[in-house]
PDB file of C-alpha atoms and ligand atoms in Angstrom:
ATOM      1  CA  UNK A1101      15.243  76.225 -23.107  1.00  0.00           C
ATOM      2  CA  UNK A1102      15.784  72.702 -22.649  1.00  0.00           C
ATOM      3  CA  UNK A1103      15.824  71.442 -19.172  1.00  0.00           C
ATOM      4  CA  UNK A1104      19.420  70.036 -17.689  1.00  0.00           C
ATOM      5  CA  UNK A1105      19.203  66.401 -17.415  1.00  0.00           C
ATOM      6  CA  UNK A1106      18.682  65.588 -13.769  1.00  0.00           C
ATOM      7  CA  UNK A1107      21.730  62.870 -13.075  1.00  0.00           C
ATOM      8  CA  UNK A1108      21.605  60.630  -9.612  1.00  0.00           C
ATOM      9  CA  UNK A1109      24.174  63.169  -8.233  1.00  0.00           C
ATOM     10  CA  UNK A1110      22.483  66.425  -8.861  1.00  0.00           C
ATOM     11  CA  UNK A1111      21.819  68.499  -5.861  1.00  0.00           C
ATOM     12  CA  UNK A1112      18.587  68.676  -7.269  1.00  0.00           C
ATOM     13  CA  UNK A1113      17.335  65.497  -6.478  1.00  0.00           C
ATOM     14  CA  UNK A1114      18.351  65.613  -3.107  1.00  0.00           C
ATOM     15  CA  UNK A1115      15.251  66.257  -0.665  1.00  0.00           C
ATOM     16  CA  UNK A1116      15.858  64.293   2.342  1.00  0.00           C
ATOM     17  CA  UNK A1117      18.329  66.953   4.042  1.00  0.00           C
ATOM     18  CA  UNK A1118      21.586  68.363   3.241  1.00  0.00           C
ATOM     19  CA  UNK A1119      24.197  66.652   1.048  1.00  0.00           C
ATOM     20  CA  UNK A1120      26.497  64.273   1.888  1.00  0.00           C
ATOM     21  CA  UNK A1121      29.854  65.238   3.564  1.00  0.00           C
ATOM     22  CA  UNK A1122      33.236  65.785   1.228  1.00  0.00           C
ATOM     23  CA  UNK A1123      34.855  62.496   1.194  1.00  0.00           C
ATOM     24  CA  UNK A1124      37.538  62.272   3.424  1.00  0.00           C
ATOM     25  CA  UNK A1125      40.487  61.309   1.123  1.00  0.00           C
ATOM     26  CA  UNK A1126      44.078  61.062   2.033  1.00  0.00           C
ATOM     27  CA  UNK A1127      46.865  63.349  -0.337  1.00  0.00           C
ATOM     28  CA  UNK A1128      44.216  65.621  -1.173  1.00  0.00           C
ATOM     29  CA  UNK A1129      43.341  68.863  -0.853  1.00  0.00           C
ATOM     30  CA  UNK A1130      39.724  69.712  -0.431  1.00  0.00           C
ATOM     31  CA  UNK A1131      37.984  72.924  -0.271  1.00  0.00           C
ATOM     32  CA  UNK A1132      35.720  73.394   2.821  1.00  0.00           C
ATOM     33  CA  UNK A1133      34.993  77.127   2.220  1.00  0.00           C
ATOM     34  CA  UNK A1134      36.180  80.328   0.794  1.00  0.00           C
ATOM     35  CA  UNK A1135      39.348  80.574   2.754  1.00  0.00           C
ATOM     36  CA  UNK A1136      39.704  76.820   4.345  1.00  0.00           C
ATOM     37  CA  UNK A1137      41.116  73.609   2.428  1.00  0.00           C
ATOM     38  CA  UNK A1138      41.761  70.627   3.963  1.00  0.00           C
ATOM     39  CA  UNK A1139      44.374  67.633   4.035  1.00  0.00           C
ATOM     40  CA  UNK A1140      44.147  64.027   5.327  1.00  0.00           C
ATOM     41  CA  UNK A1141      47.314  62.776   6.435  1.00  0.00           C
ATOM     42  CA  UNK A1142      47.891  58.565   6.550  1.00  0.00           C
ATOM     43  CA  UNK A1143      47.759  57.833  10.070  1.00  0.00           C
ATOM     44  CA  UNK A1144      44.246  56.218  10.509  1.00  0.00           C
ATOM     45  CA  UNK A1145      43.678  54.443  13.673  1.00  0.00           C
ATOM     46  CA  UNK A1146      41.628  53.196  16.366  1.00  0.00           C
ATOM     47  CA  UNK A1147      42.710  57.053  18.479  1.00  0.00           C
ATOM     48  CA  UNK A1148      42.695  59.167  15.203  1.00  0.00           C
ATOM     49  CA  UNK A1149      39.672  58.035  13.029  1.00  0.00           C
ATOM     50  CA  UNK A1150      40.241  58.442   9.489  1.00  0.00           C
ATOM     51  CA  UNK A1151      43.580  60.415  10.567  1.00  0.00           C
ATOM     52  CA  UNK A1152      44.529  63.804  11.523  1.00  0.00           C
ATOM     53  CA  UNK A1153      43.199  66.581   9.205  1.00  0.00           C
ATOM     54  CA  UNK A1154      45.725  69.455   8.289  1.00  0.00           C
ATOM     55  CA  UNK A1155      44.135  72.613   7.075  1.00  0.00           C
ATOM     56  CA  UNK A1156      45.429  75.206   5.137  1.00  0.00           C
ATOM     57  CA  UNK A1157      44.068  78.829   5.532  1.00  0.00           C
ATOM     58  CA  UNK A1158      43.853  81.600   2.974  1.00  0.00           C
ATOM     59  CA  UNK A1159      45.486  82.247  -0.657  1.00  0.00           C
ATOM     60  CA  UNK A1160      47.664  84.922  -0.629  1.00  0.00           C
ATOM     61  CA  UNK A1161      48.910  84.081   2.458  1.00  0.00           C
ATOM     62  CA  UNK A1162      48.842  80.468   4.061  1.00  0.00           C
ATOM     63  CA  UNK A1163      48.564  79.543   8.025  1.00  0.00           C
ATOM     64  CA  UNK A1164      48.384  75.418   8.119  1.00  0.00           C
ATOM     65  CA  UNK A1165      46.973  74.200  10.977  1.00  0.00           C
ATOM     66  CA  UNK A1166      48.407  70.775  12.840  1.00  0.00           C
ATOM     67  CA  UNK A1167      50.415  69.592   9.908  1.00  0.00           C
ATOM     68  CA  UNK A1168      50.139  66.339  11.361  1.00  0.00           C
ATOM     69  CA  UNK A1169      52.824  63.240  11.362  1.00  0.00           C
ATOM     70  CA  UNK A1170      56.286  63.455   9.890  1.00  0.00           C
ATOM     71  CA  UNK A1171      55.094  62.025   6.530  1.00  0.00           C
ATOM     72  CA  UNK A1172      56.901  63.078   2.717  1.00  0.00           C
ATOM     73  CA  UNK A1173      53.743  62.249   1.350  1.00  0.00           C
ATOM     74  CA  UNK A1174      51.602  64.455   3.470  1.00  0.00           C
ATOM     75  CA  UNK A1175      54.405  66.948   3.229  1.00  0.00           C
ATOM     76  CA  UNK A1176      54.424  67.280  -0.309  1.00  0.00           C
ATOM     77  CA  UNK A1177      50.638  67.671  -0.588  1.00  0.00           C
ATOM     78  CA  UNK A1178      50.556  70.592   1.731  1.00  0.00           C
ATOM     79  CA  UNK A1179      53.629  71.945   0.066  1.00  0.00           C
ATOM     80  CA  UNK A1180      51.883  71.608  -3.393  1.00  0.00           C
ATOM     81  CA  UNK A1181      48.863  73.547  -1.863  1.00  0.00           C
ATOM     82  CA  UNK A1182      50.111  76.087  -0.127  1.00  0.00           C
ATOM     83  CA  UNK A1183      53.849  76.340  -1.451  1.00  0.00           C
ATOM     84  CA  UNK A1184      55.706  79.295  -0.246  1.00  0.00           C
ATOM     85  CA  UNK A1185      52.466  81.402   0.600  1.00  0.00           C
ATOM     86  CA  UNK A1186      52.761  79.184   3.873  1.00  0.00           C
ATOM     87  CA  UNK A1187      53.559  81.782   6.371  1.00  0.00           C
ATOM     88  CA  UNK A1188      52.522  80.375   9.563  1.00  0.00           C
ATOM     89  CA  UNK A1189      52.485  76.489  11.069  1.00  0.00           C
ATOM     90  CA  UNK A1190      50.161  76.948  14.161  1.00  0.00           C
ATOM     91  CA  UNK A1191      49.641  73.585  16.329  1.00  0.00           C
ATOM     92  CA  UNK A1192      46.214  73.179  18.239  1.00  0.00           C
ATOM     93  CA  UNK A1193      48.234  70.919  20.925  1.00  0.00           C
ATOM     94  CA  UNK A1194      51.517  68.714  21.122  1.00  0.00           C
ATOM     95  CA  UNK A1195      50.018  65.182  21.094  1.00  0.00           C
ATOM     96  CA  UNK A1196      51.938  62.656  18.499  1.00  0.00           C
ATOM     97  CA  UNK A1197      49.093  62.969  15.702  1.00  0.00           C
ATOM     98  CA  UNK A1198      49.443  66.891  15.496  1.00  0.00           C
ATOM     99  CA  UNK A1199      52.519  68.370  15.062  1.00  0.00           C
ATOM    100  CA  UNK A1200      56.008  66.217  14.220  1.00  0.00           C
ATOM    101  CA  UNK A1201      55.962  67.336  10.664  1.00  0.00           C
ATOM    102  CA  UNK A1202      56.518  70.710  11.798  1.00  0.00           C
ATOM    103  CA  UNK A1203      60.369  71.652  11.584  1.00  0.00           C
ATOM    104  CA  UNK A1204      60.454  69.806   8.036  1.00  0.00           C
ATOM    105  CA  UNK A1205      57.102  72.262   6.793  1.00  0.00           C
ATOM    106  CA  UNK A1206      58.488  75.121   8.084  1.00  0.00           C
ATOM    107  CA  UNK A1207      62.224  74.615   7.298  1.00  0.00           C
ATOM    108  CA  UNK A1208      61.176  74.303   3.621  1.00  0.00           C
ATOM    109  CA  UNK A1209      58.600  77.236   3.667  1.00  0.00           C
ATOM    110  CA  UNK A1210      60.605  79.469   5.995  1.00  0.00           C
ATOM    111  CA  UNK A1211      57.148  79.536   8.005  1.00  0.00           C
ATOM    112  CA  UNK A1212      56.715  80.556  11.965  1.00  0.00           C
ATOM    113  CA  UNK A1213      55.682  77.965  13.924  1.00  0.00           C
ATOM    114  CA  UNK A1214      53.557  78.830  17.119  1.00  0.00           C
ATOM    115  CA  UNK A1215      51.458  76.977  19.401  1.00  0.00           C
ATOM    116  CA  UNK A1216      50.831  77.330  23.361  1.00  0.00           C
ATOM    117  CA  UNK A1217      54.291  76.438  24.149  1.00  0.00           C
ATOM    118  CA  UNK A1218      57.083  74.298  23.493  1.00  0.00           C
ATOM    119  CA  UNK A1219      56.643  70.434  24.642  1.00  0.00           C
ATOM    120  CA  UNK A1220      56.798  66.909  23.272  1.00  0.00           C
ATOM    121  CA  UNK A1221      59.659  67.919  20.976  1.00  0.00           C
ATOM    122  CA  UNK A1222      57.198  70.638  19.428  1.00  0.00           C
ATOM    123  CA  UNK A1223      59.630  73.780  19.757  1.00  0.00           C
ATOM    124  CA  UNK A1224      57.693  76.987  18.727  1.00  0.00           C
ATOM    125  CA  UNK A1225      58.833  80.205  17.418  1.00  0.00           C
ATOM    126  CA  UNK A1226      56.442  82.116  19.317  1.00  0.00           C
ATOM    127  CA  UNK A1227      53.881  81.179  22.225  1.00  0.00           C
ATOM    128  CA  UNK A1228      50.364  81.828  21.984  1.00  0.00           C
ATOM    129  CA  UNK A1229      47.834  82.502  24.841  1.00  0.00           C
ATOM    130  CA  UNK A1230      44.215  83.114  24.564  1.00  0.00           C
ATOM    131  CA  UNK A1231      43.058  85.479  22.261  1.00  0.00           C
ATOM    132  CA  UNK A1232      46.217  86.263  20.563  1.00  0.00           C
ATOM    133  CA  UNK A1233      45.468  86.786  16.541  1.00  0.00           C
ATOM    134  CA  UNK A1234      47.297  85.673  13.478  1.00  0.00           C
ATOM    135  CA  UNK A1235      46.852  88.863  11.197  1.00  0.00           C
ATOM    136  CA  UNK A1236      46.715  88.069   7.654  1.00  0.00           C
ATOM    137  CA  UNK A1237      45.737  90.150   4.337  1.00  0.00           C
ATOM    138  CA  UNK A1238      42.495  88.139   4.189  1.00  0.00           C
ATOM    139  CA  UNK A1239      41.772  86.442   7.294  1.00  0.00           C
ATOM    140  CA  UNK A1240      42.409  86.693  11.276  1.00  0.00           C
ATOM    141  CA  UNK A1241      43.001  83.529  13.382  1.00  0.00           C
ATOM    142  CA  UNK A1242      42.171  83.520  16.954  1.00  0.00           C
ATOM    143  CA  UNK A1243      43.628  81.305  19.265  1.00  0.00           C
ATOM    144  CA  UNK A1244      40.701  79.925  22.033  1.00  0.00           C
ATOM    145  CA  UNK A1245      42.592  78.234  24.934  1.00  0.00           C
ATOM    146  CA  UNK A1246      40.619  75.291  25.352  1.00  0.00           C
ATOM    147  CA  UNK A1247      42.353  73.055  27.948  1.00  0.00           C
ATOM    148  CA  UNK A1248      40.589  69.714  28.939  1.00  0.00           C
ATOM    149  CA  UNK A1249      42.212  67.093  26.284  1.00  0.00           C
ATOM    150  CA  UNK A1250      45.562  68.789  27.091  1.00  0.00           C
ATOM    151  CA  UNK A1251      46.520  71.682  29.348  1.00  0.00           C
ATOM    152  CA  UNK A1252      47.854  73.001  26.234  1.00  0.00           C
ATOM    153  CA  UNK A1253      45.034  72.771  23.733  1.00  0.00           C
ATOM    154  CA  UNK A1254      44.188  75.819  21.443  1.00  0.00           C
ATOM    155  CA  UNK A1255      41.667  75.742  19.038  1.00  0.00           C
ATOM    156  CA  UNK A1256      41.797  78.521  16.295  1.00  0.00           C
ATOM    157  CA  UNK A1257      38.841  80.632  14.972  1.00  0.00           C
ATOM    158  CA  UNK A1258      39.516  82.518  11.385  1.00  0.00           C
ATOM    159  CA  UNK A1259      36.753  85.134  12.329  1.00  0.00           C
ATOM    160  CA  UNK A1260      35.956  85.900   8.839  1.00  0.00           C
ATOM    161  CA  UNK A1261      34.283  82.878   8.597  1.00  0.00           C
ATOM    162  CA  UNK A1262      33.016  81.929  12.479  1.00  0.00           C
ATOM    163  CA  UNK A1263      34.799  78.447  11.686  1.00  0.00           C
ATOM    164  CA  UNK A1264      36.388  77.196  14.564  1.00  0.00           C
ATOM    165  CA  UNK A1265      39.613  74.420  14.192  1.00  0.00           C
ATOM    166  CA  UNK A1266      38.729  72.304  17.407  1.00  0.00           C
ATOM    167  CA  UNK A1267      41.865  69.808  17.343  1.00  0.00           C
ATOM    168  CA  UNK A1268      41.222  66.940  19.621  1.00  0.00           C
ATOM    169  CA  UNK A1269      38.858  68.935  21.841  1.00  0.00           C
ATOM    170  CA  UNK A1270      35.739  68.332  19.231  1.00  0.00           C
ATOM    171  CA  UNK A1271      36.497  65.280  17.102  1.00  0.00           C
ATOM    172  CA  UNK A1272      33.397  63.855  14.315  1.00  0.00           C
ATOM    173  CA  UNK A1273      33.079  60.273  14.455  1.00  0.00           C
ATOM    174  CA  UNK A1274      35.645  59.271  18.072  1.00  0.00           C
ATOM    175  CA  UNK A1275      35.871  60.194  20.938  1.00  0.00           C
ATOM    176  CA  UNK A1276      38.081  62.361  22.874  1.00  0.00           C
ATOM    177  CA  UNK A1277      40.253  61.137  25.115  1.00  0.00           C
ATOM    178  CA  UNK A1278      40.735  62.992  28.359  1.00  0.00           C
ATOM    179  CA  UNK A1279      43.890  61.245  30.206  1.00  0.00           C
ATOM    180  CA  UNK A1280      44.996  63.003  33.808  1.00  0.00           C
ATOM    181  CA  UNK A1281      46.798  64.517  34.832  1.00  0.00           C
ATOM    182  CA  UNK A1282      47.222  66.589  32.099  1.00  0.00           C
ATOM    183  CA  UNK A1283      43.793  65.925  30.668  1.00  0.00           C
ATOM    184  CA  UNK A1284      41.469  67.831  33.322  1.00  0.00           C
ATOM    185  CA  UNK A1285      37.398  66.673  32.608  1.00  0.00           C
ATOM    186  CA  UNK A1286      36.392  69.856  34.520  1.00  0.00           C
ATOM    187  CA  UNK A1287      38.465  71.953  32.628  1.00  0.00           C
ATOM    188  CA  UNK A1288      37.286  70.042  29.623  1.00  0.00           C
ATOM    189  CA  UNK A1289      33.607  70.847  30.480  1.00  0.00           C
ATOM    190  CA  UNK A1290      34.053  74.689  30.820  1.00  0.00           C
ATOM    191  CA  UNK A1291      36.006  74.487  27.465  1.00  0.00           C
ATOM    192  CA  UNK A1292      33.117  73.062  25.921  1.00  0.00           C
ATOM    193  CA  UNK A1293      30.618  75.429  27.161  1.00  0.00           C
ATOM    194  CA  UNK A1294      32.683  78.505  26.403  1.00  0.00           C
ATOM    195  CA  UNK A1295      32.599  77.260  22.976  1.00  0.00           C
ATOM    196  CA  UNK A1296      29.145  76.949  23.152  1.00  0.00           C
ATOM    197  CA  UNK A1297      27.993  80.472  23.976  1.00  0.00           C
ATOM    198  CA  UNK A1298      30.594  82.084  22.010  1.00  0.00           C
ATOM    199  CA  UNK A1299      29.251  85.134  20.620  1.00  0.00           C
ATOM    200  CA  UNK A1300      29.301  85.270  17.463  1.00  0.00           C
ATOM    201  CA  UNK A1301      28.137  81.764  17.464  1.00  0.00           C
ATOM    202  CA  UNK A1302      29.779  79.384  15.407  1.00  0.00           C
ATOM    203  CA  UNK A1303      29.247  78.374  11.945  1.00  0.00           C
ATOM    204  CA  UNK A1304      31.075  75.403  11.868  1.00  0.00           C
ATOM    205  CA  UNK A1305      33.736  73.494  13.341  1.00  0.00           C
ATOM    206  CA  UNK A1306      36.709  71.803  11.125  1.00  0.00           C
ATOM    207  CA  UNK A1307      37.793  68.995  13.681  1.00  0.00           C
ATOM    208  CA  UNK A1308      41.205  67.360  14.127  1.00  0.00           C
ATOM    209  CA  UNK A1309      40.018  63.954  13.169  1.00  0.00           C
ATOM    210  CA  UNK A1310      36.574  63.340  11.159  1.00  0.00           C
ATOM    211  CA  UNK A1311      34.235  65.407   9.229  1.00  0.00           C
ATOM    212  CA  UNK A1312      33.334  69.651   9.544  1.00  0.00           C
ATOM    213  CA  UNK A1313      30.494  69.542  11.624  1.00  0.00           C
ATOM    214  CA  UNK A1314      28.008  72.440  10.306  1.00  0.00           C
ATOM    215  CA  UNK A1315      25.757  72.039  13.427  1.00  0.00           C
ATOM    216  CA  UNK A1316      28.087  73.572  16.483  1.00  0.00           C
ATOM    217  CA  UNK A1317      25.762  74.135  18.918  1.00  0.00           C
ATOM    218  CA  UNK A1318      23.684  71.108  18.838  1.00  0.00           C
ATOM    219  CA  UNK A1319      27.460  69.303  18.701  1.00  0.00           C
ATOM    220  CA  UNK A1320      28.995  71.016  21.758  1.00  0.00           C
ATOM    221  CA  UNK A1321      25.707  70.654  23.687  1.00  0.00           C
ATOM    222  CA  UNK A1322      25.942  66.563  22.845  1.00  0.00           C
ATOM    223  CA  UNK A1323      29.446  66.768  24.007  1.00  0.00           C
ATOM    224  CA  UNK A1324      28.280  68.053  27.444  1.00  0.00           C
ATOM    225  CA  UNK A1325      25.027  66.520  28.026  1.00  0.00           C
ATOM    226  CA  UNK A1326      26.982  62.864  27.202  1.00  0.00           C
ATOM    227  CA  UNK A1327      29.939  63.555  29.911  1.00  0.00           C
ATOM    228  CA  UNK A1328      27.556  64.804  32.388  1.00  0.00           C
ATOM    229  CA  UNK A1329      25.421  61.541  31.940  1.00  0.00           C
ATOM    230  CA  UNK A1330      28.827  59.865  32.244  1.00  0.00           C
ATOM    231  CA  UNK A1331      29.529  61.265  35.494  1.00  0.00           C
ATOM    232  CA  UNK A1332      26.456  60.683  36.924  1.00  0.00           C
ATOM    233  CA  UNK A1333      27.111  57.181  35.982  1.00  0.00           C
ATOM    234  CA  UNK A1334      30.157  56.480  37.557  1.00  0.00           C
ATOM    235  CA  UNK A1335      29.293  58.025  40.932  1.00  0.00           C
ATOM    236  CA  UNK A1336      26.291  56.067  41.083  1.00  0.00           C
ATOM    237  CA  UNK A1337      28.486  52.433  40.148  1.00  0.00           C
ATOM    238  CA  UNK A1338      30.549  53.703  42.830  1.00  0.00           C
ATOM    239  CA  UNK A1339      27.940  53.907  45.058  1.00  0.00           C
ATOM    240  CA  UNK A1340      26.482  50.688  44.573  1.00  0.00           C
ATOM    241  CA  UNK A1341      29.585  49.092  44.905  1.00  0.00           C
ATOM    242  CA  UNK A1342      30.900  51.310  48.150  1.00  0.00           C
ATOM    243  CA  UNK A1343      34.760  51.303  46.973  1.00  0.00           C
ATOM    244  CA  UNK A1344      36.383  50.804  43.296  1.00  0.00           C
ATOM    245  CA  UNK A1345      39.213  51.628  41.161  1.00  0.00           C
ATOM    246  CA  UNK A1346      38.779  53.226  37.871  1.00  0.00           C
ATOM    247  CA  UNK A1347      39.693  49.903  36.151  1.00  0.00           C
ATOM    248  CA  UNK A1348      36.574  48.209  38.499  1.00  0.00           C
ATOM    249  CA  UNK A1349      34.398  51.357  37.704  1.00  0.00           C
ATOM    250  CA  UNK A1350      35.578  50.844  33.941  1.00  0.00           C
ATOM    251  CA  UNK A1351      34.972  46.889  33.427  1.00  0.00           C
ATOM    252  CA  UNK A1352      31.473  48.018  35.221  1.00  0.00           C
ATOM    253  CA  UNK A1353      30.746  51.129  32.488  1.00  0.00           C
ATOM    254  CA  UNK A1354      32.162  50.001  29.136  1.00  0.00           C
ATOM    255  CA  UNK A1355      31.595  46.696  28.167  1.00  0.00           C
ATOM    256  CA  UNK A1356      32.747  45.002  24.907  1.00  0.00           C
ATOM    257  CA  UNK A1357      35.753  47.287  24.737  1.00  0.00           C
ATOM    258  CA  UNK A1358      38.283  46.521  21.941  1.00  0.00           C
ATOM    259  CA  UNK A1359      41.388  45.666  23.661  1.00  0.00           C
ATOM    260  CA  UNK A1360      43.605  49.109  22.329  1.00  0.00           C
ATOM    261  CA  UNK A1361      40.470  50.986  23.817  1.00  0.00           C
ATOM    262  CA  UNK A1362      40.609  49.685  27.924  1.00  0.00           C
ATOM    263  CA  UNK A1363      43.468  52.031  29.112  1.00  0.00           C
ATOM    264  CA  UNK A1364      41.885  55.141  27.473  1.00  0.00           C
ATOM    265  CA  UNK A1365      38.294  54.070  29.726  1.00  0.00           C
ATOM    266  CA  UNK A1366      40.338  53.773  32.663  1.00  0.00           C
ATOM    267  CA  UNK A1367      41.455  57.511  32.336  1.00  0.00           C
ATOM    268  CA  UNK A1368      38.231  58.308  31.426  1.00  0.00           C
ATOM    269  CA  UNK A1369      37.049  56.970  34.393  1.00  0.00           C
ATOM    270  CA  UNK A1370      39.958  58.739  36.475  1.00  0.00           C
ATOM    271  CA  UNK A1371      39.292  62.016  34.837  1.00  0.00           C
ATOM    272  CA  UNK A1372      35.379  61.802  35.935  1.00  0.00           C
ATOM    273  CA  UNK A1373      36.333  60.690  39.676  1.00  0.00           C
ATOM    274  CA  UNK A1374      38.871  63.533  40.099  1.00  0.00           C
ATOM    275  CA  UNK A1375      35.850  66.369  38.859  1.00  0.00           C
ATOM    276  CA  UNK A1376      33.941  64.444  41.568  1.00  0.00           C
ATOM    277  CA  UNK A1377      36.644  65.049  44.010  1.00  0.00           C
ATOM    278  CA  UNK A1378      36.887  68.679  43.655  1.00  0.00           C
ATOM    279  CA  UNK A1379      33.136  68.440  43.539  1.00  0.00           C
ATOM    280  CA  UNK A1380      33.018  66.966  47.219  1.00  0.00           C
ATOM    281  CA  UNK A1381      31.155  64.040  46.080  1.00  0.00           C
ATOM    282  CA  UNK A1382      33.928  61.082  45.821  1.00  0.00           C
ATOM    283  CA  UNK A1383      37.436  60.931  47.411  1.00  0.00           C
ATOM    284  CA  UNK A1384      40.973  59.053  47.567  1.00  0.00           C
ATOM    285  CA  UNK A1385      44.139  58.062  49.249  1.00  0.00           C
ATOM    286  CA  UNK A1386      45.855  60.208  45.999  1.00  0.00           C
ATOM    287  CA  UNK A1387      43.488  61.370  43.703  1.00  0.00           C
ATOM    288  CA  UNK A1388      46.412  61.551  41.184  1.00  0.00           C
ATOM    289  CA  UNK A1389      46.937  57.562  41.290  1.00  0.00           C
ATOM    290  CA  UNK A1390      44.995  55.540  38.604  1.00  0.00           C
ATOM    291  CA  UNK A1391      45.240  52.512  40.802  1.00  0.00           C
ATOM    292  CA  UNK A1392      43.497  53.894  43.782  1.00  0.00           C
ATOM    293  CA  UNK A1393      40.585  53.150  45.485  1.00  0.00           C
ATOM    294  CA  UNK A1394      38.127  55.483  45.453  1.00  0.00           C
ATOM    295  CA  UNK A1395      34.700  56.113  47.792  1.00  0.00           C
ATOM    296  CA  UNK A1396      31.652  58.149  47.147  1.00  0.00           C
ATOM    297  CA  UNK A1397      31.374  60.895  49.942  1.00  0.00           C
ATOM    298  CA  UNK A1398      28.019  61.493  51.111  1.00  0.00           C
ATOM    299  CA  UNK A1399      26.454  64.865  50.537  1.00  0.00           C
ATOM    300  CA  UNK A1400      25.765  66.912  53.858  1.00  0.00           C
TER     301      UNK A1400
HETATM  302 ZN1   ZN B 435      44.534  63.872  17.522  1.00  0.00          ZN
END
């Protein structure tokens, strides 16, 4: 038999590691494994990356996850995916990229819509809490409570599969924001580590915003190892300078900010200082005030 011609593309030729990611096109569906497909919706941006990604789980029977910003466009690509085999429109949190086209999806699918609870005009049909498990013919989706980003963030595992949907609490490619009071960095951290030594491990996670990242654990340990060196950072600026606010601590950390990019350091910074609060090694007037002056506390 004659061999196949061996094109640029082929698989074949590929030695130096894995193929490339699927392109991350908006309009589009794209399938990510058996069960999963994936969306882009057109909100790119210096907080969402490329934009959010809406997934669509199963065949028979559809759960979409975050369907993302009131768009027609975006609408009528999930629509034309999953059609009326949608079933369920589950929200990993209520943040402004994730859920607004939610009444529209499920008004024309006849869909139930649940998420942690009801808030920033995301009104849910049923709550979920951790652990609860969307039953379908082919698949089960577990809901992990992951707070951190938000007090409210779930990410969802379909089982069959050990994929995880990680919302904003993973992202590939930007980095998640944690803004107090209802982003919580210690919280954030235990998230992340529970994630981590989930048993079964993880195959892969499908994030909110980038690319499926196939490597979990190497990911998730990243994740922590960076905010930890983070930390360590801003208690020893604080140090050296005896008394800051996070906006000092943050013109000190992160230089050559884009502009859009300062306020969501200063939280960052914030979120760090009140973990080293309830650590016992920094302290303020009102931990809860971004403008306050903080101190390190020395260790006894
Ligand atoms: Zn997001």
């Amino acid at each position: 038999m004659r061999p196949r011609p061996r094109r640029p593309s082929d698989p074949a030729d590929d030695d130096d590691g894995p193929p490339p990611p699927k392109p991350l096109v908006t309009g589009v569906a794209s399938a990510l494994s058996p069960l999963v497909r994936r969306i882009l919706a057109p909100n790119p941006g210096v907080m969402t990356g490329p934009g959010t990604n809406t997934y669509l789980v199963g065949i028979d029977e559809v759960a979409v996850v975050d369907p993302g910003p009131d768009d027609d466009g975006h609408l009528d690509a999930i629509l034309g995916c999953g059609g009326d085999r949608i079933r369920w429109v589950v929200c990993t949190h209520t943040h402004p990229d994730h859920h607004p086209l939610t009444p529209r999806l499920a008004k024309a699918t006849g869909a139930e819509v649940l998420a942690f609870d009801s808030r920033d005009g995301l009104e849910v049909d049923r709550e979920l809490r951790d652990r609860d498990v969307i039953e379908a013919t082919e698949f089960r989706l577990r809901a992990v409570h992951t707070p951190g980003h938000a007090s409210n963030h779930l990410c969802y595992l379909v089982e069959e599969e050990r994929l995880l949907f990680s919302g904003d609490h993973v992202m590939e490619g930007s980095t998640v924001v944690i803004a107090p009071p209802d982003g919580d960095m210690a919280a954030y951290l235990d998230s992340l580590e529970r994630l981590r030594t989930m048993r079964p491990a993880l195959r892969a996670i499908a994030p909110g915003h980038g690319h499926l990242i196939e490597d979990p654990k190497a990911k998730l340990t990243e994740y922590i190892e960076h905010r930890l060196a983070r930390e360590r950072q801003v208690l020893d600026v604080l140090r050296e300078l005896g008394e800051a606010t996070p906006a000092d601590l943050a013109a000190r950390i992160y230089v050559d900010l884009v502009e859009e990019l300062v306020p969501r350091a200063r939280q960052s910074v914030h979120a760090h200082l009140r973990k080293l609060a309830a650590d016992g090694t920094a302290t303020a007037p009102d931990l809860d005030d971004e403008a306050a002056t903080w101190r390190p506390r020395l260790s006894s």
